[in-house]
mmCIF file of C-alpha atoms in Angstrom:
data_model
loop_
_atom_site.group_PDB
_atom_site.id
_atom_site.type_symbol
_atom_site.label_atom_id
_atom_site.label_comp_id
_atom_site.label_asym_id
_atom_site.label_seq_id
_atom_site.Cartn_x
_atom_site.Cartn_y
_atom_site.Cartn_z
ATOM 1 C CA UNK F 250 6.425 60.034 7.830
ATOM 2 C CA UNK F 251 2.943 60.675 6.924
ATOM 3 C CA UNK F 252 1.070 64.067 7.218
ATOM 4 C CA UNK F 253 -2.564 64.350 7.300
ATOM 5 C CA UNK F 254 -3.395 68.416 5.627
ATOM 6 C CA UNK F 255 -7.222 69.328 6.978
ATOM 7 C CA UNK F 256 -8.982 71.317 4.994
ATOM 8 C CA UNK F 257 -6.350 72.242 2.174
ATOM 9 C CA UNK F 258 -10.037 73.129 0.531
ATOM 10 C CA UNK F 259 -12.736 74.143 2.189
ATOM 11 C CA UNK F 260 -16.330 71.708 2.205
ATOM 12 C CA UNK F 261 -17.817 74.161 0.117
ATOM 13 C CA UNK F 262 -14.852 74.350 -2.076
ATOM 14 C CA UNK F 263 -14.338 70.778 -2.114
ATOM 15 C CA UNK F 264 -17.992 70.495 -3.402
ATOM 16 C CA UNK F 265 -17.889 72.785 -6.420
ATOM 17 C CA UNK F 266 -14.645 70.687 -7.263
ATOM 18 C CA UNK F 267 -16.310 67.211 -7.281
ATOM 19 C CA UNK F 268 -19.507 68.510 -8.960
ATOM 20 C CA UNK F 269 -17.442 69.561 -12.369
ATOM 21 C CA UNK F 270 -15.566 66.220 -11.721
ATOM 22 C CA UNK F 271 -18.507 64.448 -11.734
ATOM 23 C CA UNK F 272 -19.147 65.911 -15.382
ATOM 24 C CA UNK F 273 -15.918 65.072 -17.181
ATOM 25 C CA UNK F 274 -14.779 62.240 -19.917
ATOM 26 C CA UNK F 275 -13.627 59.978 -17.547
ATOM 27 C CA UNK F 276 -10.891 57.121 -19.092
ATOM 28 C CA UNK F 277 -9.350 53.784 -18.032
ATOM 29 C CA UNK F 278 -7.328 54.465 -15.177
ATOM 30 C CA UNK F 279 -4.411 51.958 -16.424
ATOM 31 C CA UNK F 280 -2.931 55.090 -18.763
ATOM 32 C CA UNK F 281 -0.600 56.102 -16.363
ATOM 33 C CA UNK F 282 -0.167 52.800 -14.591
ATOM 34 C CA UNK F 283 3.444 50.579 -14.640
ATOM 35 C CA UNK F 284 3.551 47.272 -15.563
ATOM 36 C CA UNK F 285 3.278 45.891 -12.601
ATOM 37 C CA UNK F 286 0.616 48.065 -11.034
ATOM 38 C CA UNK F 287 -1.487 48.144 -14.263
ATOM 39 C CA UNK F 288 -2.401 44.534 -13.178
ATOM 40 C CA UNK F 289 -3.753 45.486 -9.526
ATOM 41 C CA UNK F 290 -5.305 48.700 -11.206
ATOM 42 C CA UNK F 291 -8.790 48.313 -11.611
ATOM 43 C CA UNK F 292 -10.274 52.283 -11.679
ATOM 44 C CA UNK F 293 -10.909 55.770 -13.870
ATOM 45 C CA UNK F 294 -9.180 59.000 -14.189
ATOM 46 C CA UNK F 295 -8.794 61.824 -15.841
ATOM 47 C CA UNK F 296 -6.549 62.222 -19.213
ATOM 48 C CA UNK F 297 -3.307 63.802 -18.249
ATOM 49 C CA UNK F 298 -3.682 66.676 -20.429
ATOM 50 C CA UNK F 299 -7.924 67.188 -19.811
ATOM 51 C CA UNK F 300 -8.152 70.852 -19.508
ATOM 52 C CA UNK F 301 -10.083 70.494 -16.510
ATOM 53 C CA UNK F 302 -7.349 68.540 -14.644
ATOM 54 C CA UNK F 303 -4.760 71.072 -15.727
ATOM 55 C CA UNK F 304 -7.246 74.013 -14.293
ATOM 56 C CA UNK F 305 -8.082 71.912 -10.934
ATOM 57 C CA UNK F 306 -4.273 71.038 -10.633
ATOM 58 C CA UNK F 307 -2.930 74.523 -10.959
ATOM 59 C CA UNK F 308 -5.292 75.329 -8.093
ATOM 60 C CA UNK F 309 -4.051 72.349 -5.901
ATOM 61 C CA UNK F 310 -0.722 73.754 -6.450
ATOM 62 C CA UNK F 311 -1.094 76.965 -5.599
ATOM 63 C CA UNK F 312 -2.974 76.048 -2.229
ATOM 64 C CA UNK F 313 -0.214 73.925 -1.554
ATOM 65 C CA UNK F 314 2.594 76.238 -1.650
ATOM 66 C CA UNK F 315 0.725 78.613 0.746
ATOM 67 C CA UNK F 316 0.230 76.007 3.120
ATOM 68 C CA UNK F 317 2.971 76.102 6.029
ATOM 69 C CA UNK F 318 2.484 72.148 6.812
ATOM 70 C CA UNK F 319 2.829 70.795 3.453
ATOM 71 C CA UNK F 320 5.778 73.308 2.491
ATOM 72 C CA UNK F 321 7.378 72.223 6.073
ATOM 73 C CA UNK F 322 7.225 68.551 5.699
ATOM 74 C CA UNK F 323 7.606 68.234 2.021
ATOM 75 C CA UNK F 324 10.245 71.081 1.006
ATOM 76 C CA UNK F 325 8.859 70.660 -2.434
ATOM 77 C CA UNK F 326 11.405 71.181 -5.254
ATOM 78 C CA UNK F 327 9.002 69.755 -8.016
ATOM 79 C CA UNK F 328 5.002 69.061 -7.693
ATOM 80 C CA UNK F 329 3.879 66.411 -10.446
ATOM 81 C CA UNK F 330 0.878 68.232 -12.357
ATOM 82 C CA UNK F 331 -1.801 66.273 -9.982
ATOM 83 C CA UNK F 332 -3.890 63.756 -11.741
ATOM 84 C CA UNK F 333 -7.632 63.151 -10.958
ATOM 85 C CA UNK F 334 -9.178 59.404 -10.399
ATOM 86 C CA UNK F 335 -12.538 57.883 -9.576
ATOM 87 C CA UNK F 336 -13.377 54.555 -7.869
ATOM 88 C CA UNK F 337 -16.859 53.210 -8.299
ATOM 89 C CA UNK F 338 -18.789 49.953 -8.416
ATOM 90 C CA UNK F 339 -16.420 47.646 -6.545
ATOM 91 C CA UNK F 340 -13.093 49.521 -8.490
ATOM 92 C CA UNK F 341 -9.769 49.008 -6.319
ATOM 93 C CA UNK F 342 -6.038 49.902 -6.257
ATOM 94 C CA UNK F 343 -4.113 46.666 -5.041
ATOM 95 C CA UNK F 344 -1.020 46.660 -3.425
ATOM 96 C CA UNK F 345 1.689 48.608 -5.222
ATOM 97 C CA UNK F 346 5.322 50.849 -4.863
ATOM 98 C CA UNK F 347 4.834 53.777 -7.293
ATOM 99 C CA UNK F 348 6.993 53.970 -10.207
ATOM 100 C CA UNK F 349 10.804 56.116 -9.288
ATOM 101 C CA UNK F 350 10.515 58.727 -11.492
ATOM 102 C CA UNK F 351 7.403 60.326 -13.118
ATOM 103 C CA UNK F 352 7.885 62.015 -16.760
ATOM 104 C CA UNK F 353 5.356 65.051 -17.080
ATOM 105 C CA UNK F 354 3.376 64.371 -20.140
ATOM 106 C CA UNK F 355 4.227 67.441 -22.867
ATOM 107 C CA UNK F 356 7.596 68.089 -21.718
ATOM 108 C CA UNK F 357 10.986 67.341 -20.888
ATOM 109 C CA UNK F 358 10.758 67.778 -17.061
ATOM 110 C CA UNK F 359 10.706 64.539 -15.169
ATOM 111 C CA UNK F 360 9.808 64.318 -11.302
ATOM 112 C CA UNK F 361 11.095 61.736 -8.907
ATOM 113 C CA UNK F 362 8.784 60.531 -6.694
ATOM 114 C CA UNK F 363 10.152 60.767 -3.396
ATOM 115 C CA UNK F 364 6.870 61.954 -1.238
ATOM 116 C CA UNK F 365 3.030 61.003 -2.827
ATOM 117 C CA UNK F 366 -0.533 63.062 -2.275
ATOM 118 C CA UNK F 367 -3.704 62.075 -2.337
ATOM 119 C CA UNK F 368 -6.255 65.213 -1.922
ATOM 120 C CA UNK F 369 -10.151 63.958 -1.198
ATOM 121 C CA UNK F 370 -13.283 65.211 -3.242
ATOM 122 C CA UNK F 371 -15.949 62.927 -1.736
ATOM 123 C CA UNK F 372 -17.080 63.141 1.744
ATOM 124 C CA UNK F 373 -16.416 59.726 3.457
ATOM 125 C CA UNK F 374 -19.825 58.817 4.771
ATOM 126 C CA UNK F 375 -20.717 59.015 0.460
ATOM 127 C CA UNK F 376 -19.253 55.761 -0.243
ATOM 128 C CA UNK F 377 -18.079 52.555 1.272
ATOM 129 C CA UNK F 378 -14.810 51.266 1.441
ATOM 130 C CA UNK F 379 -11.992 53.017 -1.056
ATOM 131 C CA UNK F 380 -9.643 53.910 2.343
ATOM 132 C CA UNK F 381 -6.109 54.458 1.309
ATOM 133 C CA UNK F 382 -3.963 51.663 2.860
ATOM 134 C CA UNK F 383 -0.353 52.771 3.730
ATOM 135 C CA UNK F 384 2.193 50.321 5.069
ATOM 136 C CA UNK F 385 4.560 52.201 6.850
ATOM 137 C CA UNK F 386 7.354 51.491 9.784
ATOM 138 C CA UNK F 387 4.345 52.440 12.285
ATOM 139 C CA UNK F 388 2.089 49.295 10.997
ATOM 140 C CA UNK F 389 -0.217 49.795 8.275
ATOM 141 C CA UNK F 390 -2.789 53.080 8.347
ATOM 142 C CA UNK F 391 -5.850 53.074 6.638
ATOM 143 C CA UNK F 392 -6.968 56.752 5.347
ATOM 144 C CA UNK F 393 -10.446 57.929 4.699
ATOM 145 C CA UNK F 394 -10.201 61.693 4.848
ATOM 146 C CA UNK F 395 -13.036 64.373 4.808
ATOM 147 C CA UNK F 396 -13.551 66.193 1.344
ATOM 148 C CA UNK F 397 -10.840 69.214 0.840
ATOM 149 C CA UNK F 398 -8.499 67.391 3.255
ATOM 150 C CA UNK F 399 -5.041 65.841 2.246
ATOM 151 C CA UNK F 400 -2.439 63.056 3.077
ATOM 152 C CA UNK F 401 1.155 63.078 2.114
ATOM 153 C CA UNK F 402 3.343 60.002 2.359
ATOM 154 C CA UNK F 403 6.937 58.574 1.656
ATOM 155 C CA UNK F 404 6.530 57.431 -2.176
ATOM 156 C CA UNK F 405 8.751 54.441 -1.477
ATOM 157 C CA UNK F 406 5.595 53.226 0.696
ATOM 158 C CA UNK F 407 3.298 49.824 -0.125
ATOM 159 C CA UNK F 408 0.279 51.344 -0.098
ATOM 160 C CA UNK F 409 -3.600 50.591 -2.081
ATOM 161 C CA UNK F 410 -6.645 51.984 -2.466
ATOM 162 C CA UNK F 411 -9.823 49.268 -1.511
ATOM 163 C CA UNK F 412 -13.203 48.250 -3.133
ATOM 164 C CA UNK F 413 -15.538 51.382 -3.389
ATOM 165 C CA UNK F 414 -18.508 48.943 -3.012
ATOM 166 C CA UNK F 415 -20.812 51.606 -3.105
ATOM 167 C CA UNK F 416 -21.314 55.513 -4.170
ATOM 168 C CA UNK F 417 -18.033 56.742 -5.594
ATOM 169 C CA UNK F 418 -14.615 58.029 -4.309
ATOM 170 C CA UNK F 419 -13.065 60.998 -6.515
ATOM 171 C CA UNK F 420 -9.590 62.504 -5.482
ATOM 172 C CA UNK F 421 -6.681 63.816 -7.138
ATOM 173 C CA UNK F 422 -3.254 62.097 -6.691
ATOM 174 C CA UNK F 423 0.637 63.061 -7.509
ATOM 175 C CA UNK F 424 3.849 63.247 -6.587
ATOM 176 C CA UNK F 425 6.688 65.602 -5.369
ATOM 177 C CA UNK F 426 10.458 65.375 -5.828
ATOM 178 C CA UNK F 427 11.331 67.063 -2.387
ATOM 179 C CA UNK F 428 14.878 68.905 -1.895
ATOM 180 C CA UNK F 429 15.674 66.101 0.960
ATOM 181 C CA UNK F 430 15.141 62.993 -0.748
ATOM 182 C CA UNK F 431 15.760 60.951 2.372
ATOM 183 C CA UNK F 432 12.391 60.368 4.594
ATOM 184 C CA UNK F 433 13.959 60.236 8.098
ATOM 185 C CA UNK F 434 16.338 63.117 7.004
ATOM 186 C CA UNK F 435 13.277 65.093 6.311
ATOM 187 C CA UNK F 436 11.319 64.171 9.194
ATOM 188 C CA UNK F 437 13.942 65.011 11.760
ATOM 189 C CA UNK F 438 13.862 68.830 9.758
ATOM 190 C CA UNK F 439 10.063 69.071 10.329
ATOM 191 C CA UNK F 440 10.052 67.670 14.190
ATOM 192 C CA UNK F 441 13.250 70.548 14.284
ATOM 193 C CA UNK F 442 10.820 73.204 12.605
ATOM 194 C CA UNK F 443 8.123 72.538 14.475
ATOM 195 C CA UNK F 444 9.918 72.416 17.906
ATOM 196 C CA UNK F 445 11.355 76.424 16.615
ATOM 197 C CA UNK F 446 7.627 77.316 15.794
ATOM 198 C CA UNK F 447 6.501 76.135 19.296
ATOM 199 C CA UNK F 448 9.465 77.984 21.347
ATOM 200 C CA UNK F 449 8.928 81.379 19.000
ATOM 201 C CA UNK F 450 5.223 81.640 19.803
ATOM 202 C CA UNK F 451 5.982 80.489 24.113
ATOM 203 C CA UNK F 452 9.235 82.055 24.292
ATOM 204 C CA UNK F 453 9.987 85.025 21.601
ATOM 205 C CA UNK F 454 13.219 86.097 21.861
ATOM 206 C CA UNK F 455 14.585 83.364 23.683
ATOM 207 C CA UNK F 456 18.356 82.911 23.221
ATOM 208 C CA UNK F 457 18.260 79.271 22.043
ATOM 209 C CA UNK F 458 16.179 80.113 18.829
ATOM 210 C CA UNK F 459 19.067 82.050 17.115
ATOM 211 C CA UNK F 460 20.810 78.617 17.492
ATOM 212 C CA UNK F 461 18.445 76.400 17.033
ATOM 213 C CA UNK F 462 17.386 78.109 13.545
ATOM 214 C CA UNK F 463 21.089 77.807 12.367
ATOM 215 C CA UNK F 464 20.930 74.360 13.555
ATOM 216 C CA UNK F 465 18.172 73.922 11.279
ATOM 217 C CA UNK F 466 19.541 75.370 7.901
ATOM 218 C CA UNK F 467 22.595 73.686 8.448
ATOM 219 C CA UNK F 468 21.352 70.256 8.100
ATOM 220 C CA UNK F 469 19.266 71.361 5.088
ATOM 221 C CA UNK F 470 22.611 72.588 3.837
ATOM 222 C CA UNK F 471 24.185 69.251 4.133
ATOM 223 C CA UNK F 472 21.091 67.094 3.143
ATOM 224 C CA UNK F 473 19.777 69.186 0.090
ATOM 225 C CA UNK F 474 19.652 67.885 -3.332
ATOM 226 C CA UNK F 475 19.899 71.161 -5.572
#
């Protein structure tokens, strides 16, 4: 299941966000890379614990959980603190699975990885190439969103990042542990969500959406992971 999230920050917003990016200490982008992706990792980001990240992230976060799509199609029990990275002069992501589980830098709390996010900073037409490339069970999607707008994708996914051959490509990326682990499981709860939504706005007060809503919260029930 992927999701695309439009304007989870406004252009303007987006702007101001990429303009104090644009200013930090940027560091070698293999940090929080695995073995095996640290040798396909060719890019920069932010320090985990860069007071700026922390300050951007908290913000992500809280536009996240007031966002009906993400909440609906993630059911987010943890959000990794997001991370901030920048691809420039030819910089790439090759083909990798991100690593299982995720410990959060400071702390004891660990995250497992079962959905990934990638929010866009740079407007598209302001650099060439760096498209997100997801292989998925529909084919493989390539992902090249407008600044402020989001995708969210299975973590178990192949997926890359390609050559920014020119300008640059700045975005912040993380993970969330979800309280349905399962992909399928979860997207069968958001097509179920979004089919109560529809009926409740053409048809309030119909008699089906008493059972229909039960319906709903008793799969969660049976597939949550509390």
């Amino acid at each position: 299941m992927l999701i695309e999230i439009p304007e989870l920050f406004s252009t303007a917003e987006a702007s101001v966000i990429r303009k104090q990016l644009e200013q930090a200490d940027w560091i070698d982008g293999k940090a929080t890379a695995g073995y095996q992706s640290g040798k396909v990792k060719s890019n920069r980001q932010l320090p985990e614990d860069h007071p700026l990240g922390r300050e951007l992230g908290q913000r992500i976060i809280e536009r996240l959980t007031t966002n009906n799509v993400f909440m609906s199609a993630a059911l987010p029990q943890k959000i990794f603190p997001p991370l901030f990275n920048l691809y420039a002069g030819g910089e790439s992501f090759g083909y990798h699975i991100d690593n299982a589980i995720r410990p959060v830098k400071g702390t004891q709390e660990r995250v497992r990885t079962d959905l990934s996010m990638t929010v866009f900073f740079s407007e598209p037409d302001s650099y060439e190439g760096g498209e997100l490339v997801i292989e998925d069970t529909f084919g493989t999607r390539e992902i090249k969103l407008a600044a402020g707008s989001a995708v969210l994708y299975p973590g178990i996914s192949l997926h890359k990042v390609n050559p920014v051959t020119q300008g640059a490509r700045i975005s912040s990326f993380f993970w969330i542990q979800s309280l349905v682990r399962e992909d399928s499981e979860r997207a069968l709860l958001l097509q179920l969500d979004v089919a109560i939504q529809r009926l409740m706005h053409d048809t309030p007060g119909h008699a089906a959406l008493e059972e229909l809503t039960g319906i709903y919260h008793n799969l969660l029930r049976k597939w949550a992971d509390v």
